[in-house]
Short mmCIF file of C-alpha atoms in Angstrom, two decimals:
data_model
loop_
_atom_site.label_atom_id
_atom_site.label_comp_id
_atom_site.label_asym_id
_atom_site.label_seq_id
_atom_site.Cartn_x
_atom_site.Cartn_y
_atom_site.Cartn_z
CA UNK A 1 6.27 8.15 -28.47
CA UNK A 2 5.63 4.37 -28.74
CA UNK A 3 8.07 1.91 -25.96
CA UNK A 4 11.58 0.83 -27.30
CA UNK A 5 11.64 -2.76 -26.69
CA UNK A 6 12.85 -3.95 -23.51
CA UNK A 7 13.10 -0.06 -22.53
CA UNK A 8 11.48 0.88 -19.04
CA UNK A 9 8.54 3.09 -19.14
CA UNK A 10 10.58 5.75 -17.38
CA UNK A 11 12.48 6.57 -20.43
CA UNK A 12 9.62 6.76 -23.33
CA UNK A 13 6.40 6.75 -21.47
CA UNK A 14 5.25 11.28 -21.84
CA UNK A 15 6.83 13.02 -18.88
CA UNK A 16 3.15 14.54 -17.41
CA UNK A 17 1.29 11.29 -17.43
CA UNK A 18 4.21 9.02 -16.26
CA UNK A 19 4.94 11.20 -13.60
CA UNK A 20 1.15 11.27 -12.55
CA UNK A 21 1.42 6.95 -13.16
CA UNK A 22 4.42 6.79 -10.92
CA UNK A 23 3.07 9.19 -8.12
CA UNK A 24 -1.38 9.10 -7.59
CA UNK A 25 -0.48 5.54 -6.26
CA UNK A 26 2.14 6.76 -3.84
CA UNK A 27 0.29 9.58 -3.39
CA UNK A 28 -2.99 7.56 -2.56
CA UNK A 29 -1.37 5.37 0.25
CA UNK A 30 0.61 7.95 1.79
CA UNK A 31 -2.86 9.55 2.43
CA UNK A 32 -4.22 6.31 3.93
CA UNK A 33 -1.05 6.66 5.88
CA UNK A 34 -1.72 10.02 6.91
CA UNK A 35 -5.44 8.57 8.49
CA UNK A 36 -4.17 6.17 10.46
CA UNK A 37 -1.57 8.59 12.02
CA UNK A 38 -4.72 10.89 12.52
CA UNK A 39 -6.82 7.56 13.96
CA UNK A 40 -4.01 7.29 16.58
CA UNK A 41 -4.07 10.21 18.03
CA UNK A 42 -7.87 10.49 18.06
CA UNK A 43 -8.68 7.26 19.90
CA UNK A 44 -5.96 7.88 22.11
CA UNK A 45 -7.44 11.19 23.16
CA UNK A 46 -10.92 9.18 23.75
CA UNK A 47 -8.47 7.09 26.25
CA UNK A 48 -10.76 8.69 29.50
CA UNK A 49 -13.12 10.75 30.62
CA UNK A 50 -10.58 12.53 32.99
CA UNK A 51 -8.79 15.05 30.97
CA UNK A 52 -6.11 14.89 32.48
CA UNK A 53 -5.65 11.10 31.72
CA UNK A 54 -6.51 11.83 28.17
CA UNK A 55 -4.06 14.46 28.29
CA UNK A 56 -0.75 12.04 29.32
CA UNK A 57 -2.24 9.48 26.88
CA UNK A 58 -1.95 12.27 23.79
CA UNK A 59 0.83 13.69 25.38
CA UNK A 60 2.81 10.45 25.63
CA UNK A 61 2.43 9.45 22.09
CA UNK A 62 3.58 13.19 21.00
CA UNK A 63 6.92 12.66 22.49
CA UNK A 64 7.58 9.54 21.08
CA UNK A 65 7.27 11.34 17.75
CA UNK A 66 11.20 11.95 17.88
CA UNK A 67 11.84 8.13 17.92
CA UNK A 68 9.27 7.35 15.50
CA UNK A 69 10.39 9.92 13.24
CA UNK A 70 14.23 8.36 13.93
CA UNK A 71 13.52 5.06 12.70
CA UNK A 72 11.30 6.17 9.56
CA UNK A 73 13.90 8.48 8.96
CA UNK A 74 16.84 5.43 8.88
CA UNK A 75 14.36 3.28 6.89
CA UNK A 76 13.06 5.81 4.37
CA UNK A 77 16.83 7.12 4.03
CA UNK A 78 18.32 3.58 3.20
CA UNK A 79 15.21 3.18 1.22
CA UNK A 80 16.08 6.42 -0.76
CA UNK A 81 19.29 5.31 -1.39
CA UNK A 82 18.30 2.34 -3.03
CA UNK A 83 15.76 3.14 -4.79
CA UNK A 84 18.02 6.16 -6.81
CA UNK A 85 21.07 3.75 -7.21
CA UNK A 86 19.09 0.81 -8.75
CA UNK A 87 17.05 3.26 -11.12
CA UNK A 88 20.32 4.72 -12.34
CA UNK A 89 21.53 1.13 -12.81
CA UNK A 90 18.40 0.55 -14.52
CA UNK A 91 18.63 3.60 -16.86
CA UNK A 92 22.15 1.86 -17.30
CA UNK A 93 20.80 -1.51 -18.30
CA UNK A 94 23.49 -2.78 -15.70
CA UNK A 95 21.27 -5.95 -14.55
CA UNK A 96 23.64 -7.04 -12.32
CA UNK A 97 23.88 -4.14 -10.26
CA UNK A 98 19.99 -3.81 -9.98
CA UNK A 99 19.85 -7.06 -8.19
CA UNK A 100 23.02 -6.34 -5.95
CA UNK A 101 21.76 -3.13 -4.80
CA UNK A 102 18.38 -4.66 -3.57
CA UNK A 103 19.87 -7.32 -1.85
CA UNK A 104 22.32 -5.43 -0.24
CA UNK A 105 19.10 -2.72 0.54
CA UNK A 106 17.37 -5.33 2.19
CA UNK A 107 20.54 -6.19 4.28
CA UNK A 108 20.96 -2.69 5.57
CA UNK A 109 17.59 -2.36 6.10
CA UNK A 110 17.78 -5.87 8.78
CA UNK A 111 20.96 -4.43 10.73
CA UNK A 112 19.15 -0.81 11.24
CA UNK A 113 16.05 -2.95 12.51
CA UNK A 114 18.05 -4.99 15.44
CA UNK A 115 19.94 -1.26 16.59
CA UNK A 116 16.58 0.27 16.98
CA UNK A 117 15.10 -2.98 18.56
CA UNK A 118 17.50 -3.29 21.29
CA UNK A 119 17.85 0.70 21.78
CA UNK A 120 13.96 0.30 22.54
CA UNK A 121 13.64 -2.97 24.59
CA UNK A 122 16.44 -0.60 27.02
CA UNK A 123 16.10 2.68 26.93
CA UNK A 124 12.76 4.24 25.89
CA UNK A 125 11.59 5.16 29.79
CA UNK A 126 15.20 6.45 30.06
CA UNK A 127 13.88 8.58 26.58
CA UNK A 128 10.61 9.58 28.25
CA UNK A 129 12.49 10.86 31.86
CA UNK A 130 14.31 12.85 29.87
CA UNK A 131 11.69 14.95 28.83
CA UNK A 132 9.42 14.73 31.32
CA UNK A 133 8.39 14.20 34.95
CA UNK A 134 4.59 13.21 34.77
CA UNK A 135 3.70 9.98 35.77
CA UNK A 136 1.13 9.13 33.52
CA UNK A 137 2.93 10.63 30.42
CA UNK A 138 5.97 8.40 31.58
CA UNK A 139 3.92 5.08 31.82
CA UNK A 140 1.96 5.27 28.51
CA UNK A 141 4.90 6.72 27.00
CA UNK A 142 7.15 3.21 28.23
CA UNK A 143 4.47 1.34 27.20
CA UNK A 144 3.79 2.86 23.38
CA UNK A 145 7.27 3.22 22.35
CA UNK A 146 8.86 -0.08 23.95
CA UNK A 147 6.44 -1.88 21.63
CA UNK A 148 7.00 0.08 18.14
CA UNK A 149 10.66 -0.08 18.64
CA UNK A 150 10.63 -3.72 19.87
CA UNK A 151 8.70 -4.96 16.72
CA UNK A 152 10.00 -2.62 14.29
CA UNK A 153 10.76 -5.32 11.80
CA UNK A 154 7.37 -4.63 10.03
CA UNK A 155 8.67 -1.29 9.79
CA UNK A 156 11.45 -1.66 8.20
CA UNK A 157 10.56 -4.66 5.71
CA UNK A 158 7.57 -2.47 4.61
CA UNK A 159 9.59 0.24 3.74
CA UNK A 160 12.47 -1.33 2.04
CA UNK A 161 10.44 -3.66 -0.06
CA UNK A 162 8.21 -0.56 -1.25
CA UNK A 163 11.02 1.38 -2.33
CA UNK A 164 11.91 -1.66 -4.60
CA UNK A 165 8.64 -1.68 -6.39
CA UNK A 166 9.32 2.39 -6.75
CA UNK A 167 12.65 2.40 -8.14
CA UNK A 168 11.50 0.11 -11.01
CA UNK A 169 8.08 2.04 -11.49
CA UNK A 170 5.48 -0.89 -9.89
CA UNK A 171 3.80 1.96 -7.52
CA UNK A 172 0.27 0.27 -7.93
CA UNK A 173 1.71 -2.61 -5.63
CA UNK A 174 3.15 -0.11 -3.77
CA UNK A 175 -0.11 1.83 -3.27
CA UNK A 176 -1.73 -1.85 -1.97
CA UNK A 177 1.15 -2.66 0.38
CA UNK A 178 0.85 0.57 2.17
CA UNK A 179 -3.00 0.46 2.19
CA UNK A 180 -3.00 -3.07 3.89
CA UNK A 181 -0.69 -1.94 6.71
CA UNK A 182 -2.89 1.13 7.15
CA UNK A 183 -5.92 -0.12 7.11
CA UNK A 184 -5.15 -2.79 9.23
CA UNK A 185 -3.92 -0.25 11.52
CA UNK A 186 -7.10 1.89 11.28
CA UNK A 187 -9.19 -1.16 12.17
CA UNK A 188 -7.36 -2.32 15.43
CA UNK A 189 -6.83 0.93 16.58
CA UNK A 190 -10.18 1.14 18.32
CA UNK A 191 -10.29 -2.82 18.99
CA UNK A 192 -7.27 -3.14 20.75
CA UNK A 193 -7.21 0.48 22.60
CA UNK A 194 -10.62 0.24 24.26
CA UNK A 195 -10.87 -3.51 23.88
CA UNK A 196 -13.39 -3.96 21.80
CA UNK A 197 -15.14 -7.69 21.47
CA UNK A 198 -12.72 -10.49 22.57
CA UNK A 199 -9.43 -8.59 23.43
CA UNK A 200 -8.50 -7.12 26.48
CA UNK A 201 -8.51 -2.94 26.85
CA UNK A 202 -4.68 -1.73 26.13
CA UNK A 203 -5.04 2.32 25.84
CA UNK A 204 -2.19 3.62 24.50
CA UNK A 205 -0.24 0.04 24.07
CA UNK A 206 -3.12 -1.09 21.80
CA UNK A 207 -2.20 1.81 20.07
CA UNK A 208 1.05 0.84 19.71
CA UNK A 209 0.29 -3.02 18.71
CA UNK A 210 -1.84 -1.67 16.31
CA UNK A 211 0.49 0.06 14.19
CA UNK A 212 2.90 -2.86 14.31
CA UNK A 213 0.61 -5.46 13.35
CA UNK A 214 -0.20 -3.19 10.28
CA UNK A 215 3.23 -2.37 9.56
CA UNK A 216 4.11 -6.39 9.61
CA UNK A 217 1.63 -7.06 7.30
CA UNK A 218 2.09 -4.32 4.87
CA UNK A 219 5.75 -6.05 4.77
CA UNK A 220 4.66 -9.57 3.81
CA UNK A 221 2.65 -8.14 1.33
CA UNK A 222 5.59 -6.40 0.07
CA UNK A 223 7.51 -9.47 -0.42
CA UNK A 224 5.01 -11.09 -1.84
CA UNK A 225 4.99 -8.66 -4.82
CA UNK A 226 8.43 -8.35 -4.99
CA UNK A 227 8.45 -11.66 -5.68
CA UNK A 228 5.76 -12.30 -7.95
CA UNK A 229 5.42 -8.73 -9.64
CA UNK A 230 8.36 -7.02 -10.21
CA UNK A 231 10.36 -8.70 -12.86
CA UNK A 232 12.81 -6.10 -13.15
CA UNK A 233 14.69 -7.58 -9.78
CA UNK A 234 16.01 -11.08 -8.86
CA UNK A 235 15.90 -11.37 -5.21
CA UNK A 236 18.00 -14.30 -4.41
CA UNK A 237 20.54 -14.52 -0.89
CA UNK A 238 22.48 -18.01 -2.12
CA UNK A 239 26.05 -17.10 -1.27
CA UNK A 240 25.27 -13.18 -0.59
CA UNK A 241 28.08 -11.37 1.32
CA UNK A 242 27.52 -7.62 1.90
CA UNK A 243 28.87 -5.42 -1.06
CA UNK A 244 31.35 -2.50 -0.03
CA UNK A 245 30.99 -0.69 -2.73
CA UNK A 246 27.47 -0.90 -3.62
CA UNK A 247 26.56 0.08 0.06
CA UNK A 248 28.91 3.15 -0.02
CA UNK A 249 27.12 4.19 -3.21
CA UNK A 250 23.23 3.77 -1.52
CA UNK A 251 24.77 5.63 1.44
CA UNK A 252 26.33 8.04 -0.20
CA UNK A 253 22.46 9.20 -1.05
CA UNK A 254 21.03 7.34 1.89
CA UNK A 255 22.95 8.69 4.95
CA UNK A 256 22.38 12.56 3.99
CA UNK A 257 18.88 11.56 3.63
CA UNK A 258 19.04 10.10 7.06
CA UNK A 259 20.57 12.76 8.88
CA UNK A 260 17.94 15.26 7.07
CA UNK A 261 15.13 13.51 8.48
CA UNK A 262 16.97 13.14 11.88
CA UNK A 263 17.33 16.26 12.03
CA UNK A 264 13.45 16.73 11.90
CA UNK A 265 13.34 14.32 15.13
CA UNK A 266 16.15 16.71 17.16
CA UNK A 267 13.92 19.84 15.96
CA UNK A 268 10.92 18.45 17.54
CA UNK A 269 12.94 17.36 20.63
CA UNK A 270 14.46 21.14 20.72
CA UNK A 271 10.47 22.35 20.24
CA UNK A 272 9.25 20.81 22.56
CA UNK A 273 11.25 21.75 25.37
CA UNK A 274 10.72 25.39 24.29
CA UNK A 275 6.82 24.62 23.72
CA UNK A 276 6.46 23.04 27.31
CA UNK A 277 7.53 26.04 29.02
CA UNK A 278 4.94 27.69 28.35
CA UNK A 279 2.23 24.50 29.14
CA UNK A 280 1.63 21.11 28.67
CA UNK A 281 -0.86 21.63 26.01
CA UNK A 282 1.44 23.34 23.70
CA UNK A 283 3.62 20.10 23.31
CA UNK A 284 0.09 18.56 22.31
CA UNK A 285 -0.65 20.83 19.99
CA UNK A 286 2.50 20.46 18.59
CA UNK A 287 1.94 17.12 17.76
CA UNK A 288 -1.15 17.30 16.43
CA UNK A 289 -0.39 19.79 13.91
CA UNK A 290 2.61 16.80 12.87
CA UNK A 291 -0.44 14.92 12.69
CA UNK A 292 -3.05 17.50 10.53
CA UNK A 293 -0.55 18.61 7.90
CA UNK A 294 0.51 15.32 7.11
CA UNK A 295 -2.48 15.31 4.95
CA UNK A 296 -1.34 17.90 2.46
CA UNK A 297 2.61 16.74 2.77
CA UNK A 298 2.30 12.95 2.49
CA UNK A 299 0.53 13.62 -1.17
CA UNK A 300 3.64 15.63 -1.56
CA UNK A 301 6.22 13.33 -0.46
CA UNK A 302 4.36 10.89 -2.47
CA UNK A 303 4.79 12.89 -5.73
CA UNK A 304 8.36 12.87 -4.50
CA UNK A 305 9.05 9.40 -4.12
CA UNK A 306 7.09 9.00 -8.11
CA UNK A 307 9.60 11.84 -9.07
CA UNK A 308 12.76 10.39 -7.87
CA UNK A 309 13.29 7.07 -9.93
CA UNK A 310 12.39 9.52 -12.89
CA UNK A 311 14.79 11.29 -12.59
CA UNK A 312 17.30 9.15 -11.84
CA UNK A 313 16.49 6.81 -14.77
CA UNK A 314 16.78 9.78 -17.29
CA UNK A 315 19.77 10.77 -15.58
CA UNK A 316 21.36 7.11 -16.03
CA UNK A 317 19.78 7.20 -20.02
CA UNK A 318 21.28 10.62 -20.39
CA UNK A 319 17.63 12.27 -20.94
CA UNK A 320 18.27 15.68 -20.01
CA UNK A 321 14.84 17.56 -21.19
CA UNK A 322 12.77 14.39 -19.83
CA UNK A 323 14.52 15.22 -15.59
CA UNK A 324 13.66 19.36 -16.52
CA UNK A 325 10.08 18.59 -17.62
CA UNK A 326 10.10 16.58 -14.38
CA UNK A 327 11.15 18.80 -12.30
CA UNK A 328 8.96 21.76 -13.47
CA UNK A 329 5.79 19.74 -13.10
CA UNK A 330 6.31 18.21 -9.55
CA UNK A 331 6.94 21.91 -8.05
CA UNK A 332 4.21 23.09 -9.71
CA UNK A 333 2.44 20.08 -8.56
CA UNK A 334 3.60 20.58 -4.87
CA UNK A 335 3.08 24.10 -4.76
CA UNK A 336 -1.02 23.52 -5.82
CA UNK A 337 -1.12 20.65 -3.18
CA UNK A 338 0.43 23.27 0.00
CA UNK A 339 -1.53 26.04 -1.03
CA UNK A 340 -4.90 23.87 -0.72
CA UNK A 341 -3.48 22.68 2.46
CA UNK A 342 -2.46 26.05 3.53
CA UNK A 343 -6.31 27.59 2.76
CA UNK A 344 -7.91 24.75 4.59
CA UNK A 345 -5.78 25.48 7.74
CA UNK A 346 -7.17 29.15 7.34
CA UNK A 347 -10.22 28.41 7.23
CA UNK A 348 -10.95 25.49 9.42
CA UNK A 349 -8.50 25.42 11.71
CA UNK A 350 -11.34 24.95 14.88
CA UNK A 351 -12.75 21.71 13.19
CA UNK A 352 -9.17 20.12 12.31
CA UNK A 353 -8.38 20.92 16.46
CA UNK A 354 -11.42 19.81 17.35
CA UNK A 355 -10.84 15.88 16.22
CA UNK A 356 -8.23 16.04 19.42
CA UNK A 357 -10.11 17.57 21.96
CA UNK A 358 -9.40 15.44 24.98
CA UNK A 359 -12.70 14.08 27.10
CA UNK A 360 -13.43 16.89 29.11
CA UNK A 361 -11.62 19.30 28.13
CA UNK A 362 -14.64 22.42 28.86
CA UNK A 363 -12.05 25.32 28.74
CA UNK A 364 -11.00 24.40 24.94
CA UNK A 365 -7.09 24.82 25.71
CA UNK A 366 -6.04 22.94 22.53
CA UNK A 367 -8.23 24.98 20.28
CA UNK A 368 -6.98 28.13 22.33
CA UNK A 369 -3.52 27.50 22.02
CA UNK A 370 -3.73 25.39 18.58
CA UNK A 371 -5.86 27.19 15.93
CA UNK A 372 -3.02 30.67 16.13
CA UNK A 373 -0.61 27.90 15.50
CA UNK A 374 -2.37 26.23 12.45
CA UNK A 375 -3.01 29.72 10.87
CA UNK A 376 0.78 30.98 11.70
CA UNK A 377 2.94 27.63 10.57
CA UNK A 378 1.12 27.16 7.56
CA UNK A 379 2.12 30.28 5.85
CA UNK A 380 5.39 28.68 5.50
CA UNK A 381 3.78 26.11 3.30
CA UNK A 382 3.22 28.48 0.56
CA UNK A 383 7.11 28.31 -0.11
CA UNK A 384 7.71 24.73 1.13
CA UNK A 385 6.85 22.81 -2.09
CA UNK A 386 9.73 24.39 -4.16
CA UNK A 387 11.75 23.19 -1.31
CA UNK A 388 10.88 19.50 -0.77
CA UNK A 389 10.92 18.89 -4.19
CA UNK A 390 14.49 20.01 -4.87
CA UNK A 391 15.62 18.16 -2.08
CA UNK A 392 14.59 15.22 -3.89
CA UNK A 393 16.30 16.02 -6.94
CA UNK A 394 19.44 16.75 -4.97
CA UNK A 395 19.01 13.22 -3.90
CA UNK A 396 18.24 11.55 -7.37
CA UNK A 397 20.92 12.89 -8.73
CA UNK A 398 23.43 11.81 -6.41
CA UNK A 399 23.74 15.18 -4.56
CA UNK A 400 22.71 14.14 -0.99
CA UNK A 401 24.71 16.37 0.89
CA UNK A 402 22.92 19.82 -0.50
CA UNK A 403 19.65 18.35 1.00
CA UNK A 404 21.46 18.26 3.98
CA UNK A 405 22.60 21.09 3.70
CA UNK A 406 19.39 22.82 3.18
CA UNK A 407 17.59 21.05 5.89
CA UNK A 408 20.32 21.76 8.87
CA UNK A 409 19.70 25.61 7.94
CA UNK A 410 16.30 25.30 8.00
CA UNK A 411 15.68 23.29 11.10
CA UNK A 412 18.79 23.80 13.30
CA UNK A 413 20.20 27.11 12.42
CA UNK A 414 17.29 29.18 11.90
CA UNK A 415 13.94 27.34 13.07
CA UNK A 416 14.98 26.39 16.57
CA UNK A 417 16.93 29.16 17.18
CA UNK A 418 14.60 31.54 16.13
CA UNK A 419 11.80 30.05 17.76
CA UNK A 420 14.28 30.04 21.14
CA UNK A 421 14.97 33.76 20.76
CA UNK A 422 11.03 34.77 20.14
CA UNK A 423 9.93 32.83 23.08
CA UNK A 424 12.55 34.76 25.00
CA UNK A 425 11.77 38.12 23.55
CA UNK A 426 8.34 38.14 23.64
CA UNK A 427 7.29 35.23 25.71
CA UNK A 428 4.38 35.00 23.44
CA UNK A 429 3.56 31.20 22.37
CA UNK A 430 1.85 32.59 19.28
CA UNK A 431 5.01 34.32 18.48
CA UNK A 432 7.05 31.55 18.45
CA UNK A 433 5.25 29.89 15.61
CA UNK A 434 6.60 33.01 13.35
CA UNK A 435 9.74 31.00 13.08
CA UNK A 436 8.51 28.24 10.81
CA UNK A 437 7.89 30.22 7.76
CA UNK A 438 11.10 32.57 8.43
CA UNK A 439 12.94 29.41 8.50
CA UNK A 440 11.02 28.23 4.94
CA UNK A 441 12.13 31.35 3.49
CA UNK A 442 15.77 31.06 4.16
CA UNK A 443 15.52 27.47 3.19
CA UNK A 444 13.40 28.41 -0.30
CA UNK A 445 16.60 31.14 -1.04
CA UNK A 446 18.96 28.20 -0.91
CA UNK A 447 17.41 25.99 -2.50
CA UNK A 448 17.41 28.14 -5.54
CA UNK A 449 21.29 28.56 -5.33
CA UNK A 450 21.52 24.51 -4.94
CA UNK A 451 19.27 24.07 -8.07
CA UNK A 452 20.97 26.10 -10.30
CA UNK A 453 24.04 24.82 -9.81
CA UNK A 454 23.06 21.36 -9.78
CA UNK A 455 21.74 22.28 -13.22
CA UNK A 456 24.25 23.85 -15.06
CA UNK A 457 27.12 21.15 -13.29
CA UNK A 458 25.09 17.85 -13.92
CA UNK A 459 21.76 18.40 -16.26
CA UNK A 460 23.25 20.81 -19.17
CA UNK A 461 26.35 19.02 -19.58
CA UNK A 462 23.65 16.02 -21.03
CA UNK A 463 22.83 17.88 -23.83
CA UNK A 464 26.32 17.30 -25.43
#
């Protein structure tokens, strides 16, 4: 099928290879992403040659994974929003309402940045306390987070100005905004953390300044393309004021998608006080398994964010076979992706633990403790890319609240619980690692109720 004139490639180009145009760029920078989050950790676990140091350093950035996790999940969520509003407007041809939902994206995007500044200028060793007594965890934990939530601009910018290049199918300049910030990141990380050439040694605060100073630049880079590449949006301010309705509509998408990924911050909060219980080094291995499987879902979540304006532009067009051909090919897509993930964690799950191994660590606790929880959690990724991508479809279709839905069962009524009542009834710590795929099997079940019924209520009625 040859382009309509003036139509956007989302409603002609064929549904396999635009789907694979829209996503291998996401897809490639979320991987670059899922590095430096990797590089992090493994420098900081090179911190010292006491183990024990090395352990607080890892340990410390762990915990701030609820925080971190908070403000991606704010960002990405008003990001979401935005980017399945506009493509419906686009599907539309409603011009005016393409514009006024980016502006009004990139306004939300600035208030959420100044909350999550102050909040960590004030309260992150209030955060830390919390959690923990340890000295050293306390003062490279102060130290990591004040900084990433004190310059989480670059954040925040970065995020909303990629989402704008996705929602109008530009995800090559997406794929080079994210790529800047991460390799930026990946080449300071060492620099500023053992102070490397001119710059002072900062251990875990280098850390930290490293991943902003990426972040910042993948934003300017951002704008730049928004502005010189994507011809699709007008970005212009004169005269703005903020839009009531048009920022009930992105949050009516947005703010499920932000409690859904909040929810993933409180889970690891709730883990980790059951993990810790049992030692130290189970919190850490925690975290590093965040860190290891983000290689196999970042692709996914990349495929995701390809999949979403898709859909939502053939939902706009009324396209109804072009969002079920969609749909079919990113689970099967997801499903191949997990299931390579899931054999490599079989088989190699001594070399992936290994990266982490703190400086003189002889006994091997975090391969002792981690490679029964590689092998146990990933069985529940056989089921999980059925799951992520109808969350997304919940969400392009304006359905927010049923991936809500499904991730409060799966994270806070059965994960944490379960995982609470194993450690109880068995004290076993490999036990407790049984309750991530029980919870992705409750989670898969409604997920298939959700999709049917989001099918027969919004898709079928399209074909009249």
């Amino acid at each position: 099928m040859n382009h309509s004139e003036g139509e956007n490639k989302m409603g002609v180009m064929p549904v396999n290879r635009l789907l694979l145009n829209m996503a291998i760029p996401i897809m490639l920078s979320m991987l670059i992403q899922a590095l430096y989050n990797v590089v992090d950790s493994y420098f900081v676990s090179k911190i010292s040659l006491d183990p024990q140091i090395s352990q607080n350093a890892l340990n410390a950035v762990s915990l701030a994974f609820p925080v971190q996790n908070l403000m991606i999940a704010v960002s990405v969520g008003t990001g979401v929003g935005v980017n399945a509003l506009l493509s419906r407007s686009l599907g539309q041809g409603d011009r005016e309402k393409v514009n006024r939902s980016a502006v009004n994206g990139i306004f939300l995007a600035g208030v959420s940045c100044l909350v999550f500044m102050a909040l960590g200028l004030t309260c992150t060793r209030l955060f830390y306390s919390v959690q923990t007594d340890i000295q050293g965890i306390l003062d490279y934990g102060t130290d990591y987070l004040t900084i990433v939530c004190g310059a989480s601009f670059g954040l925040f910018g970065a995020v909303i100005m990629e989402r704008l290049l996705q929602a109008t199918g530009q995800t090559f300049y997406t794929m080079i905004s994210q790529a800047v910030g991460a390799v930026t990141n990946i080449i300071l990380d060492p620099v500023l953390i053992f102070g490397l050439g001119p710059f002072p040694r900062m251990e875990v605060a280098g850390a930290a300044l490293a991943t902003v100073i990426g972040q910042i630049l993948g934003c300017c880079v951002g704008i730049f393309f928004n502005a010189t590449r994507n011809p699709e949006i007008k970005l212009t301010f004169k005269g703005f004021r903020p839009h009531p309705q048009t920022i009930r509509e992105i949050y009516s998408v947005g703010l499920p998608s932000i409690v859904m990924q909040s929810i993933g911050s409180v889970m690891v909060f709730g883990m980790n006080q059951i993990l810790i219980a049992f030692t130290d080094t189970a919190t850490a291995v925690f975290g590093v398994y965040f860190k290891l499987q983000s290689f196999f879902f970042m692709p996914v979540f990349g495929l995701n964010n390809g999949m979403v304006p898709i859909v939502a532009y053939n939902y706009g067009a009324r396209k109804p076979e072009r969002i079920i051909k969609t749909i079919k090919l990113s689970v099967v897509y997801a499903t191949i992706l997990l299931a390579i993930g899931f054999a490599v964690f079989q088989i190699f799950p001594s070399q992936l633990l290994s990266i982490f191994q703190t400086e003189g660590d002889n006994v091997g606790n975090l391969l002792k403790y981690g490679v029964p929880a590689l092998k146990i959690i990933s069985f529940s990724w056989l089921l999980a890319g059925f799951g992520i991508v109808c969350g997304s479809v919940f969400q392009a279709l304006n359905h927010g609240m049923l991936s809500l839905t499904v991730s409060l069962v799966r994270q806070l009524i059965v994960l944490l619980p379960v995982a609470f009542l194993l450690s109880q009834l068995f004290h076993s710590l490999d036990v407790v690692w049984l309750a991530f795929p029980i919870a992705e099997l409750f989670s898969c079940a409604l997920c298939a109720i959700f999709i049917r019924r989001v099918y027969l209520r919004d898709i079928l009625p399209l074909r009249n």
